[in-house]
Coordinates of C-alpha atoms in Angstrom, one line a residue:
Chain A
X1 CA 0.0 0.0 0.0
X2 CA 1.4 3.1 -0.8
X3 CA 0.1 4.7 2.3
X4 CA -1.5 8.2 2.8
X5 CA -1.0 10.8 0.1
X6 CA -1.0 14.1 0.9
X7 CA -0.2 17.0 -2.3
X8 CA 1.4 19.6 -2.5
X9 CA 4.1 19.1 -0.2
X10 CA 5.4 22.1 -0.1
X11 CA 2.8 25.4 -0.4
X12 CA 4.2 29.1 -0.6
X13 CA 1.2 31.9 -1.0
X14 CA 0.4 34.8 -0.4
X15 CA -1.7 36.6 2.2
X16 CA -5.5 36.3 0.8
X17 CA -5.1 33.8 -1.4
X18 CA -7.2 30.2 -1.3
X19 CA -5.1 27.5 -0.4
X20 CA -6.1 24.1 -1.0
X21 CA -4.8 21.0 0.7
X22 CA -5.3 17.1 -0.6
X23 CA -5.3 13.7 0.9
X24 CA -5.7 10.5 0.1
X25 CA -6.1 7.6 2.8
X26 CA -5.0 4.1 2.9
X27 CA -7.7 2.0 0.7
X28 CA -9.9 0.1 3.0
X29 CA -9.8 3.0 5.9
X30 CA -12.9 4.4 7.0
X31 CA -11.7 7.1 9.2
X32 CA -9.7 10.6 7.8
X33 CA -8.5 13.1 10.3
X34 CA -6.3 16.7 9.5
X35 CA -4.1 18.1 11.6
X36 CA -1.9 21.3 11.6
X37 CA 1.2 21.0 13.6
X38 CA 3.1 24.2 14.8
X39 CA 5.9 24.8 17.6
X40 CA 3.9 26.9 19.1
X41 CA 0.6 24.1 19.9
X42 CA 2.1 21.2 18.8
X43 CA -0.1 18.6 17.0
X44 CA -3.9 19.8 16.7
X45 CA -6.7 17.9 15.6
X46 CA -8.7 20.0 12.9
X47 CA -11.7 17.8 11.7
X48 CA -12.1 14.4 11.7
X49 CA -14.6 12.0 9.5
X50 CA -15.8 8.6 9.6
X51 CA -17.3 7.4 6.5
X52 CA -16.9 10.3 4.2
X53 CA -19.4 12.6 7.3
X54 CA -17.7 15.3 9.4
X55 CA -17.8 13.4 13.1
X56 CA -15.8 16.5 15.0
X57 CA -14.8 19.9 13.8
X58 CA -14.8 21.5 17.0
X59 CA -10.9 22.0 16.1
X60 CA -11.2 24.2 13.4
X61 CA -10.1 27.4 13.6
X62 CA -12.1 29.6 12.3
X63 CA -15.0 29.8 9.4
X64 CA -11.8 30.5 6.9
X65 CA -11.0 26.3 7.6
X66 CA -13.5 24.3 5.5
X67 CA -13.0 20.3 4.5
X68 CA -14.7 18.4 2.7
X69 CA -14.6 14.3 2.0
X70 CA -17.0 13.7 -1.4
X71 CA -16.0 10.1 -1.2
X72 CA -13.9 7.6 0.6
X73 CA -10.4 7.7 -1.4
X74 CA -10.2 11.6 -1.4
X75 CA -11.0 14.8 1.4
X76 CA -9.7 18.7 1.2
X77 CA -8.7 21.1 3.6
X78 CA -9.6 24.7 2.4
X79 CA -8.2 28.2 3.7
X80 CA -10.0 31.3 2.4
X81 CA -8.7 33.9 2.9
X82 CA -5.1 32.6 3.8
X83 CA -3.4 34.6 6.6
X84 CA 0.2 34.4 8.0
X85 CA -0.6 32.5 10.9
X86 CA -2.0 30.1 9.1
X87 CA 1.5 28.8 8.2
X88 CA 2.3 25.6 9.6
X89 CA 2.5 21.7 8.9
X90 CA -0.8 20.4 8.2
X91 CA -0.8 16.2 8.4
X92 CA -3.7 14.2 7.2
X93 CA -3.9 10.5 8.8
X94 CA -6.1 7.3 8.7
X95 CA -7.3 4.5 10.1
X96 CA -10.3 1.7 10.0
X97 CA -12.6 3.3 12.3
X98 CA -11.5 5.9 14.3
X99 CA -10.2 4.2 17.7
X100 CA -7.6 1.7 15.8
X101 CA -4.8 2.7 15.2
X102 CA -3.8 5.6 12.7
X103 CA -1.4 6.2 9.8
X104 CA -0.5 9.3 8.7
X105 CA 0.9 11.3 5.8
X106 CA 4.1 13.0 5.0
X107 CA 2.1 16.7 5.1
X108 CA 2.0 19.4 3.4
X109 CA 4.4 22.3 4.5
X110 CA 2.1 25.8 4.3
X111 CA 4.0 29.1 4.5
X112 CA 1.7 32.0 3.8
X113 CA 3.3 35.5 3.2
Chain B
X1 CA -9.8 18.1 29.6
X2 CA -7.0 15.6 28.9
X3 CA -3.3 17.3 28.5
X4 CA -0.7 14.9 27.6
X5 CA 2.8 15.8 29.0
X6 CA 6.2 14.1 27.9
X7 CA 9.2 14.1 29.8
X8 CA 12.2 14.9 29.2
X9 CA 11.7 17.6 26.7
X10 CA 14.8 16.3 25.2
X11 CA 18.1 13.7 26.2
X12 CA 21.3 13.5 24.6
X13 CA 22.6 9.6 24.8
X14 CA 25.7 7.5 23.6
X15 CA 25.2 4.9 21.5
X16 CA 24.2 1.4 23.2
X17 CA 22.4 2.8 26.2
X18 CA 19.0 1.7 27.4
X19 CA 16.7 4.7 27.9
X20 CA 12.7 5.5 28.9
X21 CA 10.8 8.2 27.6
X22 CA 7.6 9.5 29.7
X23 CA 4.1 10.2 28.7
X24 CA 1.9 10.9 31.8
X25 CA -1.9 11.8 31.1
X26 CA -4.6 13.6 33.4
X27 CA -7.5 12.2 32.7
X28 CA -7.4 7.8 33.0
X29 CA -10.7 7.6 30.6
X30 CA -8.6 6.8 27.8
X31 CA -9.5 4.0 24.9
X32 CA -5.9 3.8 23.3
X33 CA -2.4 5.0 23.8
X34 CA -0.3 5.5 20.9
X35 CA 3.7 6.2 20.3
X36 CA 5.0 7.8 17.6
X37 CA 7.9 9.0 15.6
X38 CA 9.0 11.9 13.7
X39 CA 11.9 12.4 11.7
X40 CA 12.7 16.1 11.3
X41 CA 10.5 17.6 8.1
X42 CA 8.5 14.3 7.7
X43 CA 5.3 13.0 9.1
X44 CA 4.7 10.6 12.0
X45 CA 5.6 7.4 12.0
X46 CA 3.4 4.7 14.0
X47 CA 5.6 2.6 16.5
X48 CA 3.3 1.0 18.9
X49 CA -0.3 1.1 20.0
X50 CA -1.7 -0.1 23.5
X51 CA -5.0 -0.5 23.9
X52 CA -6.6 0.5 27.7
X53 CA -7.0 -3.2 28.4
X54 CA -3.4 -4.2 27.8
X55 CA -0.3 -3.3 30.4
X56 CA 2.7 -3.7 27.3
X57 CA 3.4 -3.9 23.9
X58 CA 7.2 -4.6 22.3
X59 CA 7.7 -4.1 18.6
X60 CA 11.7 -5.1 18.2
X61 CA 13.9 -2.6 20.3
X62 CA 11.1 -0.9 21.5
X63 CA 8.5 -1.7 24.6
X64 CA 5.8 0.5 25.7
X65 CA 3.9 0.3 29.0
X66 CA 0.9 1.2 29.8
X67 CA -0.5 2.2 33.9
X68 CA -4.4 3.5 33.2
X69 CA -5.1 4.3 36.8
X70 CA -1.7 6.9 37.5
X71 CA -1.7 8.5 34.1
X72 CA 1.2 6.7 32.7
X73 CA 3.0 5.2 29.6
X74 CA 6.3 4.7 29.4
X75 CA 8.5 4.1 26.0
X76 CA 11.8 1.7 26.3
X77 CA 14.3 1.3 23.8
X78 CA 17.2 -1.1 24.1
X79 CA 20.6 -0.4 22.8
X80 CA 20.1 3.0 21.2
X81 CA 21.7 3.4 17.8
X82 CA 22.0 6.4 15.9
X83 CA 19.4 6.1 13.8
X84 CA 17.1 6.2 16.1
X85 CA 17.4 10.1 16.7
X86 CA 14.2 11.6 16.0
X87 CA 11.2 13.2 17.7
X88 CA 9.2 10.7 19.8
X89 CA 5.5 11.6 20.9
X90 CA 2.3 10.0 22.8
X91 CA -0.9 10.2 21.5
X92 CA -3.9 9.1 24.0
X93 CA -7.3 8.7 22.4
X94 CA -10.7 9.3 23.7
X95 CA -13.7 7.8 24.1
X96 CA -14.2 10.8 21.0
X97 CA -11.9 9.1 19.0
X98 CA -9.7 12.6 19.3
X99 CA -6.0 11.6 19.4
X100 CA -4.2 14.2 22.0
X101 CA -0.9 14.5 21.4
X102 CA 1.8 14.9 24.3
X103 CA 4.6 17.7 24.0
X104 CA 7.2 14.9 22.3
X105 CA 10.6 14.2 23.8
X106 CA 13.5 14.6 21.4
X107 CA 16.0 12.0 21.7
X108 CA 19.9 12.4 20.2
X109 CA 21.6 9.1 20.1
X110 CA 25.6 10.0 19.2
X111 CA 28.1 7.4 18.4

C-alpha cells in the first residue's frame, strides 16, 4: 500500500489567497482526520470524518477552515482567505474506524506570506 | 480536559544505552495510547499502539507500557543506535476518538 498521500508538499502563497490542501487515505480506511502541527501548539486535531461525514470539527479554527470528503479515497482542507498565521505543517492521517490505530501522511508544508 | 505531557523535553545519549521516555496523562478515561515518531521535516511514523486493556506492547527494540489508573505510559528502547534520533511523541485517544498528542521528547543518540 502506498500509504496516505498528501499534495502539494510544499505550499508558498500569499496573504489572501485560497489554499487548498489534498489527501488520500490508505484503501480500505474508514476514518480521515487533519491536523496542523506548529511549535507553538504542537499537534492539533482539525476535523475528523468517519465514513466520508464530518464526526468533529470543533478544532477548526475559524469559518476561513473548510473540508470536505466527497468520497472515501479523497478529502480537502480549504483556507480562504489565507493569513500568515496560518502557516504551519498540516498532516492528514487514517485508520479503520477511528479508535484503531492511525497512519499518517508526509504533510504538506504551508507558508503564507 | 485531557493534556498529555512528555518528559524529558529532550536527552542527549551515547550509542548502546538503554533509555525511557515518559508520557503521563490527566485524565485515565482513555480508549488507546499511541507512540510515535518523527523524523525532522516528515510525518509521524506509528511505533506501537496499546489499547486500555493491555499493560505492554514490544515491537523489536522498543517496549511501551501502559498504567491507566496513575496516568502513565512509558517508552523503552534497548541499545540506542544512531538512527534512532528523532522526535518521539504519545498520543492518548478518547472515548471521541480525538487523538491528543503529548509535547514529544527529542532523543539524540551520538556514536
Amino acid at each position: 500500500d502506498a500509504g496516505v498521500i498528501q499534495s502539494p508538499r510544499h505550499e508558498v502563497t500569499e496573504m489572501g489567497q485560497e489554499v487548498t490542501l489534498r489527501c488520500k487515505p490508505i484503501s480500505g480506511h474508514n476514518s480521515l482526520f487533519w491536523y496542523r502541527q506548529t511549535m507553538m501548539r504542537g499537534l492539533e486535531l482539525l476535523i475528523y470524518f468517519n465514513n466520508n461525514v464530518p464526526i468533529d470539527d470543533s478544532g477548526m479554527p475559524e469559518d476561513r477552515f473548510s473540508a470536505k470528503m466527497p468520497n472515501a479515497s479523497f478529502s480537502t482542507l480549504k483556507i480562504q482567505p489565507s493569513e500568515p498565521r496560518d502557516s504551519a505543517v498540516y498532516f492528514c492521517a487514517s485508520s479503520w474506524e477511528g479508535y484503531n490505530e492511525q497512519f499518517f501522511g508526509p504533510g504538506t508544508r504551508l507558508t503564507v506570506l | 480536559k485531557q493534556e498529555v505531557t512528555q518528559i524529558p523535553a529532550a536527552l542527549s545519549v551515547p550509542e548502546g544505552e538503554n533509555l525511557v521516555l515518559n508520557c503521563s496523562f490527566t485524565d485515565s478515561a482513555i480508549y488507546n495510547l499511541q507512540w510515535f515518531r518523527q523524523d525532522p521535516g516528515k510525518g509521524l511514523t506509528s511505533l506501537l499502539l496499546i489499547q486500555s486493556s493491555q499493560r505492554e506492547q514490544t515491537s523489536g527494540r522498543l517496549n511501551a507500557s501502559l498504567d491507566k489508573s496513575s496516568g502513565r505510559s512509558t517508552l523503552y528502547i534497548a541499545a540506542s543506535q544512531p538512527g534512532d534520533s528523532a522526535t518521539y511523541l504519545c498520543a492518548v485517544r478518547t472515548n471521541t476518538d480525538k487523538l491528543i498528542f503529548g509535547t514529544g521528547t527529542r532523543l539524540q543518540v551520538f556514536p
